[in-house]
CSV table of C-alpha atoms in Angstrom, one decimal:
chain,number,residue,atom,x,y,z
A,89,MET,CA,66.1,99.9,132.4
A,90,ARG,CA,68.9,102.3,131.5
A,91,ILE,CA,70.4,99.8,129.1
A,92,GLN,CA,67.0,99.4,127.4
A,93,GLU,CA,67.0,103.2,126.8
A,94,LEU,CA,70.4,102.7,125.1
A,95,HIS,CA,69.0,99.9,123.0
A,96,ASP,CA,66.0,102.0,122.0
A,97,ILE,CA,68.3,104.7,120.7
A,98,GLN,CA,70.3,102.2,118.8
A,99,ALA,CA,67.2,100.5,117.4
A,100,ALA,CA,66.0,103.9,116.2
A,101,ALA,CA,69.3,104.3,114.4
A,102,GLY,CA,68.7,101.0,112.5
A,103,ALA,CA,70.3,98.5,114.8
A,104,THR,CA,69.4,94.8,114.7
A,105,PHE,CA,70.1,92.8,117.9
A,106,ALA,CA,71.1,89.3,118.7
A,107,GLU,CA,71.5,87.3,122.0
A,108,LEU,CA,74.9,85.9,122.7
A,109,THR,CA,75.5,82.5,124.3
A,110,THR,CA,76.1,84.5,127.5
A,111,LYS,CA,72.6,85.9,127.2
A,112,GLU,CA,73.7,89.5,126.6
A,113,ILE,CA,71.8,91.4,123.9
A,114,VAL,CA,74.1,93.2,121.5
A,115,PRO,CA,73.6,95.3,118.4
A,116,VAL,CA,74.9,93.1,115.5
A,117,SER,CA,74.6,95.7,112.8
A,118,PHE,CA,73.3,99.2,112.2
A,119,GLY,CA,72.6,98.4,108.5
A,120,ASN,CA,75.7,100.4,107.7
A,121,ASP,CA,78.6,97.9,107.8
A,122,ALA,CA,80.5,99.4,104.8
A,123,GLU,CA,80.1,102.9,106.2
A,124,ALA,CA,81.3,101.8,109.7
A,125,ILE,CA,84.4,100.0,108.2
A,126,ALA,CA,85.2,103.2,106.2
A,127,ALA,CA,84.8,105.3,109.4
A,128,THR,CA,87.5,103.2,111.1
A,129,LYS,CA,89.9,104.1,108.2
A,130,GLN,CA,88.9,107.7,107.5
A,131,GLY,CA,86.8,109.0,110.4
A,132,VAL,CA,85.7,107.4,113.7
A,133,ALA,CA,83.4,104.5,114.4
A,134,LEU,CA,81.6,103.8,117.7
A,135,TYR,CA,81.3,100.2,119.1
A,136,ASP,CA,79.1,99.2,122.1
A,137,ARG,CA,81.2,96.9,124.4
A,138,THR,CA,78.7,96.9,127.2
A,139,HIS,CA,78.3,93.1,126.9
A,140,TRP,CA,82.0,92.7,127.9
A,141,GLY,CA,82.7,92.1,131.5
A,142,ARG,CA,84.0,94.8,134.0
A,143,ILE,CA,85.5,93.4,137.2
A,144,GLN,CA,86.8,95.7,139.9
A,145,ILE,CA,89.6,94.5,142.2
A,146,SER,CA,90.0,96.7,145.3
A,147,ASP,CA,91.7,96.9,148.7
A,148,SER,CA,95.3,97.2,149.6
A,149,ASP,CA,96.6,93.9,148.1
A,150,ARG,CA,95.0,94.4,144.7
A,151,LEU,CA,98.2,95.0,142.7
A,152,ARG,CA,100.1,92.2,144.3
A,153,PHE,CA,97.2,89.8,143.9
A,154,LEU,CA,96.7,90.6,140.1
A,155,HIS,CA,100.5,90.4,139.7
A,156,ASN,CA,100.4,86.8,140.8
A,157,GLN,CA,97.4,85.9,138.7
A,158,SER,CA,98.3,87.0,135.2
A,159,THR,CA,101.2,87.6,132.8
A,160,ASN,CA,101.9,91.3,133.0
A,161,ASN,CA,103.6,93.4,135.7
A,162,PHE,CA,101.0,95.0,138.0
A,163,ASN,CA,103.4,96.0,140.7
A,164,ILE,CA,104.8,98.9,138.6
A,165,LEU,CA,101.4,100.3,137.7
A,166,LYS,CA,100.6,103.8,139.0
A,167,PRO,CA,97.1,105.3,139.1
A,168,GLY,CA,96.1,106.4,135.6
A,169,GLN,CA,98.2,103.7,134.0
A,170,GLY,CA,97.1,100.4,132.5
A,171,CYS,CA,98.1,97.3,130.5
A,172,ASP,CA,96.9,94.3,128.6
A,173,THR,CA,97.4,91.0,130.4
A,174,VAL,CA,96.5,87.3,129.9
A,175,PHE,CA,94.9,85.1,132.4
A,176,VAL,CA,96.2,81.5,132.0
A,177,THR,CA,95.9,78.1,133.7
A,178,SER,CA,98.6,76.5,135.8
A,179,THR,CA,100.0,75.0,132.6
A,180,ALA,CA,99.9,78.4,130.9
A,181,ARG,CA,96.9,77.7,128.6
A,182,THR,CA,95.1,80.8,127.7
A,183,ILE,CA,91.8,81.8,129.4
A,184,ASP,CA,91.4,85.5,128.4
A,185,LEU,CA,93.1,88.6,127.1
A,186,ALA,CA,92.0,91.5,129.4
A,187,THR,CA,92.8,95.2,129.7
A,188,ALA,CA,93.5,96.5,133.2
A,189,TYR,CA,93.2,100.1,134.4
A,190,ALA,CA,94.8,101.1,137.7
A,191,THR,CA,93.0,103.8,139.7
A,192,GLU,CA,93.8,105.4,143.0
A,193,ASP,CA,92.0,102.7,145.0
A,194,ALA,CA,91.2,99.8,142.6
A,195,VAL,CA,92.0,98.0,139.3
A,196,LEU,CA,89.3,97.8,136.7
A,197,LEU,CA,89.5,94.8,134.3
A,198,LEU,CA,87.8,94.8,131.0
A,199,VAL,CA,87.3,91.2,130.0
A,200,SER,CA,85.6,89.2,127.3
A,201,ALA,CA,81.9,88.6,127.7
A,202,ASN,CA,82.2,84.8,127.7
A,203,ARG,CA,85.0,84.8,130.3
A,204,ARG,CA,83.5,87.1,132.9
A,205,ARG,CA,82.0,84.5,135.2
A,206,GLN,CA,84.9,82.1,134.8
A,207,LEU,CA,87.4,84.8,135.8
A,208,LEU,CA,85.3,85.9,138.7
A,209,GLU,CA,85.3,82.3,140.0
A,210,LEU,CA,89.0,81.9,139.3
A,211,LEU,CA,90.0,85.1,141.0
A,212,ASP,CA,87.8,84.4,144.0
A,213,ARG,CA,89.3,80.9,144.4
A,214,TYR,CA,92.8,82.4,144.8
A,215,ILE,CA,91.8,85.0,147.5
A,216,PHE,CA,93.2,83.6,150.8
A,217,PRO,CA,91.9,84.6,154.2
A,218,MET,CA,94.9,87.0,154.9
A,219,ASP,CA,94.6,88.7,151.5
A,220,ARG,CA,93.1,92.2,151.5
A,221,VAL,CA,91.4,91.9,148.2
A,222,GLU,CA,87.8,92.5,147.2
A,223,LEU,CA,86.1,91.5,143.9
A,224,THR,CA,83.1,93.4,142.5
A,225,ASP,CA,81.3,92.7,139.3
A,226,LEU,CA,80.5,96.1,137.8
A,227,THR,CA,79.1,94.7,134.5
A,228,ASP,CA,75.5,95.4,135.2
A,229,THR,CA,76.0,98.8,136.6
A,230,THR,CA,78.3,100.3,134.0
A,231,VAL,CA,78.6,100.5,130.2
A,232,ALA,CA,81.7,100.4,127.9
A,233,PHE,CA,82.0,102.0,124.5
A,234,SER,CA,85.1,102.1,122.2
A,235,PHE,CA,85.5,104.5,119.3
A,236,LEU,CA,88.2,103.9,116.7
A,237,GLY,CA,89.6,105.6,113.7
A,238,PRO,CA,92.0,108.4,112.7
A,239,GLU,CA,89.6,111.1,113.9
A,240,SER,CA,89.2,109.6,117.4
A,241,THR,CA,91.4,112.3,119.1
A,242,GLN,CA,89.4,115.1,117.3
A,243,LEU,CA,86.2,113.5,118.5
A,244,LEU,CA,87.5,113.4,122.1
A,245,GLU,CA,88.4,117.1,121.8
A,246,LYS,CA,84.8,117.9,120.6
A,247,ILE,CA,83.5,116.5,123.9
A,248,GLY,CA,86.0,118.5,125.9
A,249,VAL,CA,88.7,115.9,126.7
A,250,THR,CA,92.3,116.8,125.7
A,251,GLU,CA,94.4,115.3,128.5
A,252,LEU,CA,95.0,111.9,126.8
A,253,GLU,CA,96.4,113.0,123.4
A,254,ASN,CA,99.7,111.2,122.6
A,255,GLN,CA,99.6,109.3,125.9
A,256,PRO,CA,100.7,105.6,126.2
A,257,TYR,CA,98.3,102.8,125.6
A,258,ALA,CA,95.8,102.2,128.5
A,259,THR,CA,96.5,105.6,130.1
A,260,HIS,CA,93.2,106.7,131.5
A,261,LYS,CA,91.5,109.5,133.3
A,262,LEU,CA,88.2,109.9,135.2
A,263,ILE,CA,86.5,113.0,133.8
A,264,LYS,CA,84.7,114.1,137.0
A,265,THR,CA,83.2,117.3,135.4
A,266,PRO,CA,81.0,116.0,132.6
A,267,PRO,CA,82.4,117.5,129.4
A,268,LEU,CA,79.4,116.6,127.3
A,269,SER,CA,76.6,119.0,126.6
A,270,PRO,CA,73.0,118.4,127.9
A,271,PRO,CA,71.2,116.0,128.2
A,272,TYR,CA,74.3,114.2,129.6
A,273,GLN,CA,74.7,115.0,133.2
A,274,GLY,CA,77.3,112.6,134.5
A,275,GLY,CA,76.7,109.7,136.8
A,276,ASP,CA,76.9,108.6,140.4
A,277,GLU,CA,80.5,107.6,140.0
A,278,GLY,CA,81.4,111.2,139.1
A,279,GLY,CA,81.7,111.0,135.3
A,280,VAL,CA,83.3,108.9,132.6
A,281,ARG,CA,86.6,107.0,132.6
A,282,VAL,CA,88.3,107.6,129.3
A,283,ALA,CA,91.2,105.3,128.3
A,284,VAL,CA,93.7,105.3,125.4
A,285,GLY,CA,93.1,102.3,123.1
A,286,SER,CA,90.2,100.9,121.1
A,287,GLY,CA,90.7,97.2,121.9
A,288,LEU,CA,92.1,96.7,118.4
A,289,ALA,CA,95.2,97.9,116.5
A,290,THR,CA,93.2,100.8,115.1
A,291,PRO,CA,93.9,104.0,117.2
A,292,GLY,CA,91.0,105.0,119.5
A,293,TYR,CA,89.7,105.3,123.0
A,294,THR,CA,87.5,103.3,125.4
A,295,LEU,CA,85.0,104.9,127.7
A,296,ILE,CA,83.5,103.3,130.9
A,297,ALA,CA,80.6,105.0,132.5
A,298,PRO,CA,77.7,104.4,134.9
A,299,ALA,CA,74.8,102.5,133.2
A,300,SER,CA,72.5,105.5,134.1
A,301,ASP,CA,74.4,107.6,131.5
A,302,ALA,CA,74.4,105.0,128.7
A,303,ALA,CA,71.8,106.5,126.4
A,304,SER,CA,72.9,110.1,126.8
A,305,LEU,CA,76.6,109.3,126.4
A,306,TRP,CA,75.9,107.2,123.2
A,307,HIS,CA,73.7,110.0,121.8
A,308,GLU,CA,76.4,112.7,122.4
A,309,LEU,CA,79.1,110.6,120.8
A,310,VAL,CA,77.1,110.0,117.7
A,311,LYS,CA,76.1,113.7,117.6
A,312,ALA,CA,79.8,114.5,117.8
A,313,GLY,CA,80.4,112.5,114.6
A,314,ALA,CA,81.0,108.9,115.5
A,315,VAL,CA,79.5,106.3,113.1
A,316,PRO,CA,77.7,103.5,115.0
A,317,MET,CA,79.3,100.1,114.4
A,318,GLY,CA,77.7,96.7,115.2
A,319,ASP,CA,79.3,93.5,116.6
A,320,ARG,CA,79.5,92.0,113.1
A,321,VAL,CA,82.0,94.6,112.0
A,322,TRP,CA,83.9,94.4,115.2
A,323,GLU,CA,84.3,90.6,114.6
A,324,GLN,CA,85.5,91.2,111.1
A,325,LEU,CA,88.1,93.8,112.3
A,326,ARG,CA,89.3,91.7,115.1
A,327,ILE,CA,90.0,88.8,112.7
A,328,GLU,CA,91.6,91.1,110.1
A,329,GLN,CA,93.8,92.7,112.8
A,330,GLY,CA,94.6,89.5,114.7
A,331,ARG,CA,93.1,90.0,118.1
A,332,PRO,CA,92.7,86.5,119.5
A,333,ALA,CA,89.3,85.7,121.1
A,334,PRO,CA,88.3,83.1,123.7
A,335,ASP,CA,86.9,79.9,122.3
A,336,PHE,CA,88.7,80.6,119.0
A,337,GLU,CA,92.3,81.5,119.5
A,338,LEU,CA,92.4,81.5,123.3
A,339,THR,CA,91.7,78.0,124.5
A,340,ASP,CA,93.2,75.1,126.5
A,341,ASP,CA,95.2,74.2,123.3
A,342,TYR,CA,97.3,77.4,123.2
A,343,ASN,CA,99.6,79.6,125.4
A,344,PRO,CA,100.3,83.3,125.2
A,345,LEU,CA,103.6,82.9,123.4
A,346,GLU,CA,101.9,80.8,120.7
A,347,ALA,CA,99.1,83.5,120.5
A,348,ARG,CA,101.9,86.1,120.0
A,349,LEU,CA,100.7,88.2,122.8
A,350,LEU,CA,104.2,89.1,123.8
A,351,HIS,CA,103.3,92.7,124.8
A,352,THR,CA,101.3,91.2,127.7
A,353,ILE,CA,104.2,89.1,129.2
A,354,THR,CA,106.8,90.4,131.6
A,355,TYR,CA,109.5,87.7,131.9
A,356,ASP,CA,111.3,89.1,135.0
A,357,LYS,CA,108.3,89.8,137.2
A,358,GLY,CA,108.7,86.7,139.4
A,359,CYS,CA,106.3,83.9,140.2
A,360,TYR,CA,102.7,83.8,138.9
A,361,ILE,CA,100.2,81.2,137.7
A,362,GLY,CA,101.7,79.6,134.6
A,363,GLN,CA,105.0,81.3,135.0
A,364,GLU,CA,107.2,78.2,134.9
A,365,THR,CA,105.8,77.0,131.6
A,366,ILE,CA,106.1,80.4,129.9
A,367,ALA,CA,109.6,80.9,131.2
A,368,ARG,CA,110.7,77.5,130.0
A,369,LEU,CA,109.1,78.0,126.5
A,370,ASN,CA,110.9,81.3,126.2
A,371,THR,CA,114.2,80.2,127.5
A,372,TYR,CA,114.4,77.0,125.4
A,373,LYS,CA,112.7,78.4,122.3
A,374,GLY,CA,110.0,75.9,122.8
A,375,VAL,CA,107.1,77.6,120.9
A,376,LYS,CA,106.0,75.0,118.4
A,377,GLN,CA,103.2,77.0,116.7
A,378,GLN,CA,102.2,80.6,116.3
A,379,LEU,CA,99.1,82.6,115.4
A,380,TRP,CA,99.1,84.2,112.0
A,381,GLY,CA,96.7,85.8,109.5
A,382,VAL,CA,95.8,83.8,106.4
A,383,GLN,CA,94.7,85.5,103.1
A,384,LEU,CA,92.3,82.9,101.6
A,385,SER,CA,91.0,82.3,98.0
A,386,GLY,CA,87.6,81.2,99.3
A,387,ALA,CA,85.3,80.6,102.2
A,388,VAL,CA,86.3,77.9,104.7
A,389,GLU,CA,85.1,76.8,108.2
A,390,PRO,CA,87.1,77.5,111.4
A,391,GLY,CA,88.6,74.2,112.6
A,392,THR,CA,89.7,73.2,109.1
A,393,ALA,CA,93.3,71.8,108.9
A,394,VAL,CA,96.0,73.9,107.3
A,395,THR,CA,98.3,71.8,105.1
A,396,ILE,CA,101.3,71.9,102.9
A,397,GLY,CA,101.1,69.1,100.5
A,398,GLU,CA,100.1,66.1,102.6
A,399,GLU,CA,101.4,67.5,105.8
A,400,LYS,CA,99.2,69.2,108.4
A,401,VAL,CA,100.9,72.3,109.7
A,402,GLY,CA,98.1,74.0,111.5
A,403,LYS,CA,94.5,74.8,112.0
A,404,LEU,CA,92.2,77.7,111.1
A,405,THR,CA,90.6,79.2,114.2
A,406,SER,CA,88.6,82.2,112.8
A,407,PHE,CA,87.2,83.2,109.4
A,408,THR,CA,85.7,86.4,107.9
A,409,GLU,CA,84.8,87.9,104.6
A,410,THR,CA,86.1,91.4,103.9
A,411,GLU,CA,85.8,93.9,101.2
A,412,SER,CA,89.2,92.7,99.9
A,413,GLY,CA,88.5,89.0,100.0
A,414,PHE,CA,88.4,86.1,102.5
A,415,PHE,CA,90.6,86.1,105.6
A,416,GLY,CA,91.2,83.9,108.6
A,417,LEU,CA,93.4,83.4,111.7
A,418,ALA,CA,95.3,80.2,112.1
A,419,TYR,CA,97.9,78.6,114.3
A,420,ILE,CA,100.8,77.5,112.1
A,421,ARG,CA,103.6,75.2,113.1
A,422,THR,CA,106.8,77.2,113.7
A,423,LYS,CA,109.0,74.9,111.7
A,424,ALA,CA,106.7,75.3,108.7
A,425,GLY,CA,107.4,79.0,108.4
A,426,GLY,CA,105.6,82.3,108.8
A,427,GLU,CA,104.8,85.3,106.7
A,428,GLY,CA,104.6,84.5,103.0
A,429,LEU,CA,104.1,80.8,103.5
A,430,LYS,CA,101.8,79.3,100.8
A,431,VAL,CA,99.3,76.8,102.4
A,432,GLN,CA,96.1,74.9,101.7
A,433,VAL,CA,93.1,75.3,104.0
A,434,GLY,CA,90.7,72.6,103.1
A,435,ALA,CA,89.8,73.1,99.5
A,436,VAL,CA,91.1,76.6,99.2
A,437,SER,CA,94.6,78.1,98.9
A,438,GLY,CA,96.0,80.6,101.3
A,439,GLU,CA,99.0,82.8,102.1
A,440,VAL,CA,100.2,83.4,105.6
A,441,VAL,CA,100.4,87.1,106.4
A,442,ASN,CA,101.2,89.2,109.5
A,443,VAL,CA,98.5,91.0,111.4
A,444,PRO,CA,98.9,94.3,113.2
A,445,PHE,CA,97.6,93.4,116.7
A,446,LEU,CA,100.1,90.6,117.3
A,447,SER,CA,103.8,90.9,118.3
A,448,SER,CA,106.5,89.8,116.0
C-alpha cells in the first residue's frame, strides 16, 4: 500500500511504469530523460532503486560469514563503513555486484533485483548449524533511492544532513531524528540510512528507509530540487559508465578480474568461495579478456561478436544510444589490446574506450 502511494506520486509527475522479469513495477521514464541526464551533470537527479534487493545479515558471526562468501574484506569493517563486493561461484564466475553497509548489529546488502532470491538461497545454503547468522529479506519493508550529480551534497544539506560530506565511499549514517520537514515523520526503524555513493561513478548518495515513508521521502527530495529519473536513464548511464549488470556482464562466462571490478577484491583476506581461482588468475596474469566501453558508429544488438579483420576478439554485452552517439560494453580479449583499439561489431565500426566505473 505504501509503495502504491509512492507510485501515485510518481505517476502524477509523469512517470510511466513497466514490470520487470522479477515482477517488480518500476518507473521507466518521467518523460524528462534529457532533463534527468542534464541533472546528473549539472544538478542532481533522483532514481528509485526500491526494486533492488535489500538483505540483512545479523547475529554475531555476520562479518566472518560474509567475509567467507564474497570477494572483499568484511572482517575490517566497522559500523558506519561499507564496501562493494562480488558474489561468485566456486569457480569464481560472477553472480552479482553488491554494496554492503555495516551497522552496529547487522550488515545490509543492496543487491540487484534479479539476483535477490538467488543470493538469499545461496547464503542460506552456507549457514551451518554452529553459525550465528540470521538472514532477513527487507526488500518489501524498505525503499531505496539514489540521487546523483554535482549538487548532491548541497541537496543533502537542504534536508539537514551534513555529517557525510567528503567521507569515503559507502560511509553511512542512520539519521534517527528525521531531518525532513512535514509531512515526513520518520519510520519505525528510526529514520533514514544515508550512504555515500550513487551506485554509479557519478557522485551522489543512497538512502534506505522504511517503506512507510516512501511517498513522503520522495516528495521531500523532489521539493528540495532533485529531478526524477526513470530506469531507462539509469540503464543508459550504467552502460556509459561501465557498471556491469547481472545477465549482461555478470554471468557464468566471466570472473571479477575480467569484469575489472578490482576495487571489490582483497587478495590477502584468506579463503573464501572462488578465492583459489581469483588468486591464480592474479598471480599468473591469467586474465584472458576484460570489460571495456565501445564507442560505436551505429546500433547493434548485445551478443554480437567483436572482431578485428576475420578474428573474433570479444562480444558486445550491453548497448545504449546516448546524446553523443551509440555506445556499448564488451569483453575484449586481453591480447587484442585495450583503450584506443579499433574494432568491428557486426556491421558497425567501433573504438574501445575506458569507462569511469571500472578499475584500470
